[in-house]
Amino acid sequence: MSGHSKWSSIKHQKGAADAKRGQLFTRLAREIIVAVRAGGPSPEANFRLRLAVQKARDANMPLDNIDRAIRKGSGEGGGAALQEFILEGYGPGGTAILVQVMTDNRLRALQEVRNAFTRHGGSLGESGCVAWLFQSRGMITVKGGDRDVEELELKAIDAGAEDVQQSNGDIEIYTKPEETEAVRKALEAAGVHVDSSELSMVAKTLIKLEEKPGLQALKLLDRLEELDDVNGVYSNADFSPEILAKHEAEAQSASR
């Protein structure tokens, strides 16, 4: 599939080993709360909630936290109402960026996202400026290891997947959004261990970046991911392995 960006895999790897586990669970809880408010508290009748709960389980979120989020989404426990919206902007090198926001303070979230763009060579745009460059897809991730990729690809296509891509040792399987759950179940029934599944916004085409704008774009994407009110970041930037490695080395050096 055109539009796959290796940065998506990098951020998943970072998330898996992230010390900010509490922040991860907070984001997952927000997804569950918003899903409940949009479609009700029954996972059986709410497709989006089923995916949100599965995503939380994949991240080893405690069942008590999941149940608490469902109850909160149903109106128990009070708290400020969450708003969900998408912000769009441009990154270094003319790249397109979508930012999924879930927040109890719209103005705060807007200001923080705008500041991140401005400080890292980008600019926040108007609604609709880059959304047309992306399409909604289900994304199922399987650890590569010594796995026979061709065999897995055949299993995925048989299960209803549209495309299979390799990235940084992971295998990413893309589906229609509404078929994500069915494809995951079919893969698991075929003996495939699924690492995670979620809905994603995938770029239709990618922009290959040179080193300087590439490193700047990665810093912007990382900063957006760090914001508490941000639940997802999607870009059409494509980075070479050399740029990704240099960014990783710089990030590790800065954290020492």
PDB file of C-alpha atoms in Angstrom:
ATOM      1  CA  MET A   1       0.000   0.000   0.000  1.00  0.00           C
ATOM      2  CA  SER A   2       1.325   3.407  -0.885  1.00  0.00           C
ATOM      3  CA  GLY A   3       1.242   5.730   2.061  1.00  0.00           C
ATOM      4  CA  HIS A   4       2.919   3.608   4.703  1.00  0.00           C
ATOM      5  CA  SER A   5       5.376   5.523   6.885  1.00  0.00           C
ATOM      6  CA  LYS A   6       8.106   3.828   8.919  1.00  0.00           C
ATOM      7  CA  TRP A   7       7.646   6.437  11.633  1.00  0.00           C
ATOM      8  CA  SER A   8       4.391   4.727  12.625  1.00  0.00           C
ATOM      9  CA  SER A   9       6.365   1.605  13.548  1.00  0.00           C
ATOM     10  CA  ILE A  10       9.026   3.606  15.350  1.00  0.00           C
ATOM     11  CA  LYS A  11       6.435   5.263  17.556  1.00  0.00           C
ATOM     12  CA  HIS A  12       4.802   1.905  18.329  1.00  0.00           C
ATOM     13  CA  GLN A  13       8.151   0.491  19.415  1.00  0.00           C
ATOM     14  CA  LYS A  14       8.737   3.512  21.593  1.00  0.00           C
ATOM     15  CA  GLY A  15       5.286   3.140  23.076  1.00  0.00           C
ATOM     16  CA  ALA A  16       5.839  -0.508  23.939  1.00  0.00           C
ATOM     17  CA  ALA A  17       8.887   0.319  26.036  1.00  0.00           C
ATOM     18  CA  ASP A  18       7.699   3.732  27.140  1.00  0.00           C
ATOM     19  CA  ALA A  19       8.181   4.681  30.764  1.00  0.00           C
ATOM     20  CA  LYS A  20       5.085   6.870  30.454  1.00  0.00           C
ATOM     21  CA  ARG A  21       2.784   3.905  30.934  1.00  0.00           C
ATOM     22  CA  GLY A  22       0.298   6.012  32.871  1.00  0.00           C
ATOM     23  CA  GLN A  23       0.022   8.404  29.941  1.00  0.00           C
ATOM     24  CA  LEU A  24      -0.615   5.486  27.582  1.00  0.00           C
ATOM     25  CA  PHE A  25      -3.423   4.155  29.770  1.00  0.00           C
ATOM     26  CA  THR A  26      -4.930   7.646  30.015  1.00  0.00           C
ATOM     27  CA  ARG A  27      -5.061   7.865  26.233  1.00  0.00           C
ATOM     28  CA  LEU A  28      -6.571   4.409  25.913  1.00  0.00           C
ATOM     29  CA  ALA A  29      -9.197   5.271  28.535  1.00  0.00           C
ATOM     30  CA  ARG A  30     -10.115   8.403  26.588  1.00  0.00           C
ATOM     31  CA  GLU A  31     -10.625   6.342  23.442  1.00  0.00           C
ATOM     32  CA  ILE A  32     -12.965   4.021  25.334  1.00  0.00           C
ATOM     33  CA  ILE A  33     -14.902   6.915  26.901  1.00  0.00           C
ATOM     34  CA  VAL A  34     -15.419   8.655  23.553  1.00  0.00           C
ATOM     35  CA  ALA A  35     -16.413   5.366  21.896  1.00  0.00           C
ATOM     36  CA  VAL A  36     -19.027   4.702  24.593  1.00  0.00           C
ATOM     37  CA  ARG A  37     -20.495   8.188  24.293  1.00  0.00           C
ATOM     38  CA  ALA A  38     -20.670   7.828  20.518  1.00  0.00           C
ATOM     39  CA  GLY A  39     -22.201   4.362  20.324  1.00  0.00           C
ATOM     40  CA  GLY A  40     -23.210   3.084  23.757  1.00  0.00           C
ATOM     41  CA  PRO A  41     -21.574   0.911  26.443  1.00  0.00           C
ATOM     42  CA  SER A  42     -22.135  -2.507  24.854  1.00  0.00           C
ATOM     43  CA  PRO A  43     -19.066  -3.773  22.962  1.00  0.00           C
ATOM     44  CA  GLU A  44     -21.279  -6.235  21.097  1.00  0.00           C
ATOM     45  CA  ALA A  45     -23.301  -3.386  19.596  1.00  0.00           C
ATOM     46  CA  ASN A  46     -20.506  -0.805  19.349  1.00  0.00           C
ATOM     47  CA  PHE A  47     -17.806  -1.607  16.778  1.00  0.00           C
ATOM     48  CA  ARG A  48     -15.598   1.313  17.768  1.00  0.00           C
ATOM     49  CA  LEU A  49     -15.763   0.348  21.445  1.00  0.00           C
ATOM     50  CA  ARG A  50     -14.784  -3.244  20.648  1.00  0.00           C
ATOM     51  CA  LEU A  51     -11.666  -2.019  18.863  1.00  0.00           C
ATOM     52  CA  ALA A  52     -10.827   0.425  21.666  1.00  0.00           C
ATOM     53  CA  VAL A  53     -11.158  -2.301  24.306  1.00  0.00           C
ATOM     54  CA  GLN A  54      -9.052  -4.711  22.245  1.00  0.00           C
ATOM     55  CA  LYS A  55      -6.383  -2.033  21.820  1.00  0.00           C
ATOM     56  CA  ALA A  56      -6.346  -1.514  25.596  1.00  0.00           C
ATOM     57  CA  ARG A  57      -6.000  -5.249  26.195  1.00  0.00           C
ATOM     58  CA  ASP A  58      -3.137  -5.441  23.696  1.00  0.00           C
ATOM     59  CA  ALA A  59      -1.355  -2.799  25.803  1.00  0.00           C
ATOM     60  CA  ASN A  60      -1.973  -4.851  28.988  1.00  0.00           C
ATOM     61  CA  MET A  61      -4.257  -2.217  30.454  1.00  0.00           C
ATOM     62  CA  PRO A  62      -5.865  -3.628  33.645  1.00  0.00           C
ATOM     63  CA  LEU A  63      -9.464  -4.789  33.260  1.00  0.00           C
ATOM     64  CA  ASP A  64     -10.501  -2.537  36.155  1.00  0.00           C
ATOM     65  CA  ASN A  65      -9.259   0.482  34.186  1.00  0.00           C
ATOM     66  CA  ILE A  66     -11.172  -0.641  31.106  1.00  0.00           C
ATOM     67  CA  ASP A  67     -14.389  -1.157  33.075  1.00  0.00           C
ATOM     68  CA  ARG A  68     -13.950   2.213  34.784  1.00  0.00           C
ATOM     69  CA  ALA A  69     -13.560   3.949  31.422  1.00  0.00           C
ATOM     70  CA  ILE A  70     -16.720   2.286  30.092  1.00  0.00           C
ATOM     71  CA  ARG A  71     -18.666   3.393  33.169  1.00  0.00           C
ATOM     72  CA  LYS A  72     -17.316   6.923  32.850  1.00  0.00           C
ATOM     73  CA  GLY A  73     -18.343   7.012  29.218  1.00  0.00           C
ATOM     74  CA  SER A  74     -21.818   5.971  30.325  1.00  0.00           C
ATOM     75  CA  GLY A  75     -22.035   8.991  32.633  1.00  0.00           C
ATOM     76  CA  GLU A  76     -20.902   7.474  35.925  1.00  0.00           C
ATOM     77  CA  GLY A  77     -18.291   9.298  37.979  1.00  0.00           C
ATOM     78  CA  GLY A  78     -18.780  12.739  36.465  1.00  0.00           C
ATOM     79  CA  GLY A  79     -15.804  14.664  35.138  1.00  0.00           C
ATOM     80  CA  ALA A  80     -15.522  17.151  32.308  1.00  0.00           C
ATOM     81  CA  ALA A  81     -16.905  16.111  28.939  1.00  0.00           C
ATOM     82  CA  LEU A  82     -14.327  15.017  26.381  1.00  0.00           C
ATOM     83  CA  GLN A  83     -14.261  16.544  22.906  1.00  0.00           C
ATOM     84  CA  GLU A  84     -12.813  14.690  19.940  1.00  0.00           C
ATOM     85  CA  PHE A  85     -11.581  16.480  16.830  1.00  0.00           C
ATOM     86  CA  ILE A  86      -8.886  16.436  14.151  1.00  0.00           C
ATOM     87  CA  LEU A  87      -6.324  19.191  13.616  1.00  0.00           C
ATOM     88  CA  GLU A  88      -4.471  19.453  10.311  1.00  0.00           C
ATOM     89  CA  GLY A  89      -1.181  21.053   9.440  1.00  0.00           C
ATOM     90  CA  TYR A  90       2.020  21.124   7.434  1.00  0.00           C
ATOM     91  CA  GLY A  91       5.386  19.862   8.600  1.00  0.00           C
ATOM     92  CA  PRO A  92       8.941  20.430   7.337  1.00  0.00           C
ATOM     93  CA  GLY A  93       9.424  19.660   3.666  1.00  0.00           C
ATOM     94  CA  GLY A  94       5.757  20.263   2.890  1.00  0.00           C
ATOM     95  CA  THR A  95       4.586  17.116   4.650  1.00  0.00           C
ATOM     96  CA  ALA A  96       0.958  16.695   5.699  1.00  0.00           C
ATOM     97  CA  ILE A  97       0.074  15.908   9.318  1.00  0.00           C
ATOM     98  CA  LEU A  98      -3.191  14.911  10.997  1.00  0.00           C
ATOM     99  CA  VAL A  99      -3.488  15.192  14.780  1.00  0.00           C
ATOM    100  CA  GLN A 100      -6.268  13.322  16.591  1.00  0.00           C
ATOM    101  CA  VAL A 101      -7.232  15.190  19.758  1.00  0.00           C
ATOM    102  CA  MET A 102      -9.338  14.041  22.708  1.00  0.00           C
ATOM    103  CA  THR A 103      -9.521  16.702  25.409  1.00  0.00           C
ATOM    104  CA  ASP A 104     -11.599  18.320  28.135  1.00  0.00           C
ATOM    105  CA  ASN A 105     -10.145  21.729  27.188  1.00  0.00           C
ATOM    106  CA  ARG A 106     -10.287  22.555  23.479  1.00  0.00           C
ATOM    107  CA  LEU A 107      -8.437  25.884  23.730  1.00  0.00           C
ATOM    108  CA  ARG A 108      -5.542  24.353  25.673  1.00  0.00           C
ATOM    109  CA  ALA A 109      -5.170  21.518  23.190  1.00  0.00           C
ATOM    110  CA  LEU A 110      -5.328  23.862  20.204  1.00  0.00           C
ATOM    111  CA  GLN A 111      -2.644  26.133  21.662  1.00  0.00           C
ATOM    112  CA  GLU A 112      -0.302  23.270  22.533  1.00  0.00           C
ATOM    113  CA  VAL A 113      -0.607  21.716  19.080  1.00  0.00           C
ATOM    114  CA  ARG A 114      -0.086  25.081  17.374  1.00  0.00           C
ATOM    115  CA  ASN A 115       3.017  25.738  19.499  1.00  0.00           C
ATOM    116  CA  ALA A 116       4.460  22.336  18.574  1.00  0.00           C
ATOM    117  CA  PHE A 117       4.034  23.031  14.864  1.00  0.00           C
ATOM    118  CA  THR A 118       5.522  26.519  15.139  1.00  0.00           C
ATOM    119  CA  ARG A 119       8.568  25.474  17.173  1.00  0.00           C
ATOM    120  CA  HIS A 120       9.493  22.622  14.837  1.00  0.00           C
ATOM    121  CA  GLY A 121       9.233  24.210  11.413  1.00  0.00           C
ATOM    122  CA  GLY A 122       5.586  23.513  10.663  1.00  0.00           C
ATOM    123  CA  SER A 123       2.296  25.364  10.640  1.00  0.00           C
ATOM    124  CA  LEU A 124      -1.225  24.548  11.755  1.00  0.00           C
ATOM    125  CA  GLY A 125      -3.672  24.687   8.844  1.00  0.00           C
ATOM    126  CA  GLU A 126      -7.395  25.035   8.309  1.00  0.00           C
ATOM    127  CA  SER A 127      -9.856  22.169   8.507  1.00  0.00           C
ATOM    128  CA  GLY A 128      -9.722  20.122   5.315  1.00  0.00           C
ATOM    129  CA  CYS A 129      -6.319  21.349   4.155  1.00  0.00           C
ATOM    130  CA  VAL A 130      -4.637  17.912   4.222  1.00  0.00           C
ATOM    131  CA  ALA A 131      -7.282  15.380   5.308  1.00  0.00           C
ATOM    132  CA  TRP A 132      -7.951  14.460   1.669  1.00  0.00           C
ATOM    133  CA  LEU A 133      -4.415  13.064   1.461  1.00  0.00           C
ATOM    134  CA  PHE A 134      -5.298  10.267   3.919  1.00  0.00           C
ATOM    135  CA  GLN A 135      -7.734   7.372   4.066  1.00  0.00           C
ATOM    136  CA  SER A 136      -9.118   5.449   7.019  1.00  0.00           C
ATOM    137  CA  ARG A 137      -7.769   1.898   7.324  1.00  0.00           C
ATOM    138  CA  GLY A 138      -7.650  -0.872   9.862  1.00  0.00           C
ATOM    139  CA  MET A 139      -4.065  -1.742  10.812  1.00  0.00           C
ATOM    140  CA  ILE A 140      -3.095  -5.069  12.363  1.00  0.00           C
ATOM    141  CA  THR A 141       0.490  -5.471  13.575  1.00  0.00           C
ATOM    142  CA  VAL A 142       2.316  -8.796  13.831  1.00  0.00           C
ATOM    143  CA  LYS A 143       5.881  -9.238  15.090  1.00  0.00           C
ATOM    144  CA  GLY A 144       8.146 -10.386  12.264  1.00  0.00           C
ATOM    145  CA  GLY A 145      10.933 -12.394  13.861  1.00  0.00           C
ATOM    146  CA  ASP A 146      11.713 -15.534  11.830  1.00  0.00           C
ATOM    147  CA  ARG A 147       8.216 -15.643  10.397  1.00  0.00           C
ATOM    148  CA  ASP A 148       7.649 -16.616   6.754  1.00  0.00           C
ATOM    149  CA  VAL A 149       6.342 -13.301   5.435  1.00  0.00           C
ATOM    150  CA  GLU A 150       4.964 -14.770   2.208  1.00  0.00           C
ATOM    151  CA  GLU A 151       2.987 -17.373   4.152  1.00  0.00           C
ATOM    152  CA  LEU A 152       1.621 -14.700   6.490  1.00  0.00           C
ATOM    153  CA  GLU A 153       0.706 -12.511   3.528  1.00  0.00           C
ATOM    154  CA  LEU A 154      -1.298 -15.364   1.999  1.00  0.00           C
ATOM    155  CA  LYS A 155      -3.076 -15.962   5.314  1.00  0.00           C
ATOM    156  CA  ALA A 156      -3.836 -12.248   5.613  1.00  0.00           C
ATOM    157  CA  ILE A 157      -5.222 -11.988   2.079  1.00  0.00           C
ATOM    158  CA  ASP A 158      -7.321 -15.112   2.671  1.00  0.00           C
ATOM    159  CA  ALA A 159      -8.631 -13.462   5.848  1.00  0.00           C
ATOM    160  CA  GLY A 160      -9.730 -10.388   3.880  1.00  0.00           C
ATOM    161  CA  ALA A 161      -6.743  -8.042   4.201  1.00  0.00           C
ATOM    162  CA  GLU A 162      -6.088  -5.494   1.470  1.00  0.00           C
ATOM    163  CA  ASP A 163      -2.326  -5.182   1.832  1.00  0.00           C
ATOM    164  CA  VAL A 164       0.673  -6.364   3.862  1.00  0.00           C
ATOM    165  CA  GLN A 165       3.819  -4.311   4.533  1.00  0.00           C
ATOM    166  CA  GLN A 166       7.076  -4.937   6.411  1.00  0.00           C
ATOM    167  CA  SER A 167       8.524  -2.206   8.599  1.00  0.00           C
ATOM    168  CA  ASN A 168      11.341  -2.351  11.162  1.00  0.00           C
ATOM    169  CA  GLY A 169      10.815  -6.004  11.959  1.00  0.00           C
ATOM    170  CA  ASP A 170       7.045  -5.658  12.202  1.00  0.00           C
ATOM    171  CA  ILE A 171       4.492  -6.813   9.665  1.00  0.00           C
ATOM    172  CA  GLU A 172       1.571  -4.440   9.192  1.00  0.00           C
ATOM    173  CA  ILE A 173      -1.654  -5.747   7.690  1.00  0.00           C
ATOM    174  CA  TYR A 174      -4.142  -3.245   6.286  1.00  0.00           C
ATOM    175  CA  THR A 175      -7.881  -3.780   5.996  1.00  0.00           C
ATOM    176  CA  LYS A 176     -11.070  -1.868   5.420  1.00  0.00           C
ATOM    177  CA  PRO A 177     -11.986  -0.201   8.749  1.00  0.00           C
ATOM    178  CA  GLU A 178     -15.137  -2.248   9.236  1.00  0.00           C
ATOM    179  CA  GLU A 179     -13.284  -5.520   8.561  1.00  0.00           C
ATOM    180  CA  THR A 180     -10.447  -5.002  11.059  1.00  0.00           C
ATOM    181  CA  GLU A 181     -11.944  -7.183  13.762  1.00  0.00           C
ATOM    182  CA  ALA A 182     -12.961  -9.987  11.395  1.00  0.00           C
ATOM    183  CA  VAL A 183      -9.510 -10.131   9.787  1.00  0.00           C
ATOM    184  CA  ARG A 184      -7.831 -10.211  13.204  1.00  0.00           C
ATOM    185  CA  LYS A 185     -10.031 -13.108  14.345  1.00  0.00           C
ATOM    186  CA  ALA A 186      -9.356 -15.003  11.115  1.00  0.00           C
ATOM    187  CA  LEU A 187      -5.604 -14.550  11.529  1.00  0.00           C
ATOM    188  CA  GLU A 188      -5.711 -15.723  15.142  1.00  0.00           C
ATOM    189  CA  ALA A 189      -7.784 -18.737  14.095  1.00  0.00           C
ATOM    190  CA  ALA A 190      -5.026 -19.515  11.566  1.00  0.00           C
ATOM    191  CA  GLY A 191      -2.446 -19.536  14.364  1.00  0.00           C
ATOM    192  CA  VAL A 192      -1.076 -16.018  13.928  1.00  0.00           C
ATOM    193  CA  HIS A 193      -0.281 -14.096  17.126  1.00  0.00           C
ATOM    194  CA  VAL A 194      -1.497 -10.521  16.661  1.00  0.00           C
ATOM    195  CA  ASP A 195       0.443  -7.838  18.517  1.00  0.00           C
ATOM    196  CA  SER A 196      -2.129  -5.050  18.078  1.00  0.00           C
ATOM    197  CA  SER A 197      -5.016  -3.828  15.933  1.00  0.00           C
ATOM    198  CA  GLU A 198      -6.447  -0.345  15.543  1.00  0.00           C
ATOM    199  CA  LEU A 199      -8.007   2.149  13.182  1.00  0.00           C
ATOM    200  CA  SER A 200      -5.471   4.381  11.480  1.00  0.00           C
ATOM    201  CA  MET A 201      -5.275   7.197   8.935  1.00  0.00           C
ATOM    202  CA  VAL A 202      -2.945   6.094   6.149  1.00  0.00           C
ATOM    203  CA  ALA A 203      -1.427   8.501   3.638  1.00  0.00           C
ATOM    204  CA  LYS A 204      -2.370   7.822   0.010  1.00  0.00           C
ATOM    205  CA  THR A 205       1.138   8.760  -1.140  1.00  0.00           C
ATOM    206  CA  LEU A 206       4.368   9.536   0.714  1.00  0.00           C
ATOM    207  CA  ILE A 207       6.830  12.414   0.546  1.00  0.00           C
ATOM    208  CA  LYS A 208      10.469  11.325   0.769  1.00  0.00           C
ATOM    209  CA  LEU A 209      12.409  13.740   2.964  1.00  0.00           C
ATOM    210  CA  GLU A 210      16.092  14.636   2.903  1.00  0.00           C
ATOM    211  CA  GLU A 211      18.078  14.545   6.147  1.00  0.00           C
ATOM    212  CA  LYS A 212      17.569  18.082   7.479  1.00  0.00           C
ATOM    213  CA  PRO A 213      13.784  18.366   6.972  1.00  0.00           C
ATOM    214  CA  GLY A 214      13.456  14.683   7.867  1.00  0.00           C
ATOM    215  CA  LEU A 215      15.071  15.103  11.285  1.00  0.00           C
ATOM    216  CA  GLN A 216      13.035  18.251  11.888  1.00  0.00           C
ATOM    217  CA  ALA A 217       9.817  16.461  10.932  1.00  0.00           C
ATOM    218  CA  LEU A 218      10.595  13.570  13.284  1.00  0.00           C
ATOM    219  CA  LYS A 219      11.098  16.005  16.162  1.00  0.00           C
ATOM    220  CA  LEU A 220       7.737  17.598  15.371  1.00  0.00           C
ATOM    221  CA  LEU A 221       5.966  14.232  15.217  1.00  0.00           C
ATOM    222  CA  ASP A 222       7.550  13.148  18.500  1.00  0.00           C
ATOM    223  CA  ARG A 223       6.541  16.404  20.190  1.00  0.00           C
ATOM    224  CA  LEU A 224       2.950  16.074  19.021  1.00  0.00           C
ATOM    225  CA  GLU A 225       2.855  12.482  20.305  1.00  0.00           C
ATOM    226  CA  GLU A 226       4.028  13.678  23.727  1.00  0.00           C
ATOM    227  CA  LEU A 227       1.119  16.090  24.221  1.00  0.00           C
ATOM    228  CA  ASP A 228      -1.376  14.826  26.784  1.00  0.00           C
ATOM    229  CA  ASP A 229      -4.421  15.775  24.709  1.00  0.00           C
ATOM    230  CA  VAL A 230      -3.171  14.055  21.550  1.00  0.00           C
ATOM    231  CA  ASN A 231      -4.307  10.479  20.922  1.00  0.00           C
ATOM    232  CA  GLY A 232      -2.909   9.943  17.440  1.00  0.00           C
ATOM    233  CA  VAL A 233      -0.557  11.521  14.895  1.00  0.00           C
ATOM    234  CA  TYR A 234      -0.470  10.619  11.198  1.00  0.00           C
ATOM    235  CA  SER A 235       1.876  11.882   8.485  1.00  0.00           C
ATOM    236  CA  ASN A 236       2.701  11.337   4.820  1.00  0.00           C
ATOM    237  CA  ALA A 237       6.426  11.771   5.496  1.00  0.00           C
ATOM    238  CA  ASP A 238       8.725   8.931   4.459  1.00  0.00           C
ATOM    239  CA  PHE A 239      12.089   8.574   6.185  1.00  0.00           C
ATOM    240  CA  SER A 240      15.130   6.603   5.096  1.00  0.00           C
ATOM    241  CA  PRO A 241      16.602   4.071   7.573  1.00  0.00           C
ATOM    242  CA  GLU A 242      19.629   6.369   7.915  1.00  0.00           C
ATOM    243  CA  ILE A 243      17.483   9.339   8.980  1.00  0.00           C
ATOM    244  CA  LEU A 244      15.529   7.201  11.439  1.00  0.00           C
ATOM    245  CA  ALA A 245      18.749   5.825  12.933  1.00  0.00           C
ATOM    246  CA  LYS A 246      20.253   9.304  13.297  1.00  0.00           C
ATOM    247  CA  HIS A 247      17.071  10.596  14.938  1.00  0.00           C
ATOM    248  CA  GLU A 248      17.066   7.674  17.353  1.00  0.00           C
ATOM    249  CA  ALA A 249      20.713   8.296  18.253  1.00  0.00           C
ATOM    250  CA  GLU A 250      20.076  12.008  18.815  1.00  0.00           C
ATOM    251  CA  ALA A 251      17.041  11.253  20.988  1.00  0.00           C
ATOM    252  CA  GLN A 252      19.010   8.794  23.126  1.00  0.00           C
ATOM    253  CA  SER A 253      21.873  11.268  23.496  1.00  0.00           C
ATOM    254  CA  ALA A 254      19.493  14.039  24.562  1.00  0.00           C
ATOM    255  CA  SER A 255      17.900  11.821  27.217  1.00  0.00           C
ATOM    256  CA  ARG A 256      21.205  11.073  28.967  1.00  0.00           C
TER     257      ARG A 256
END
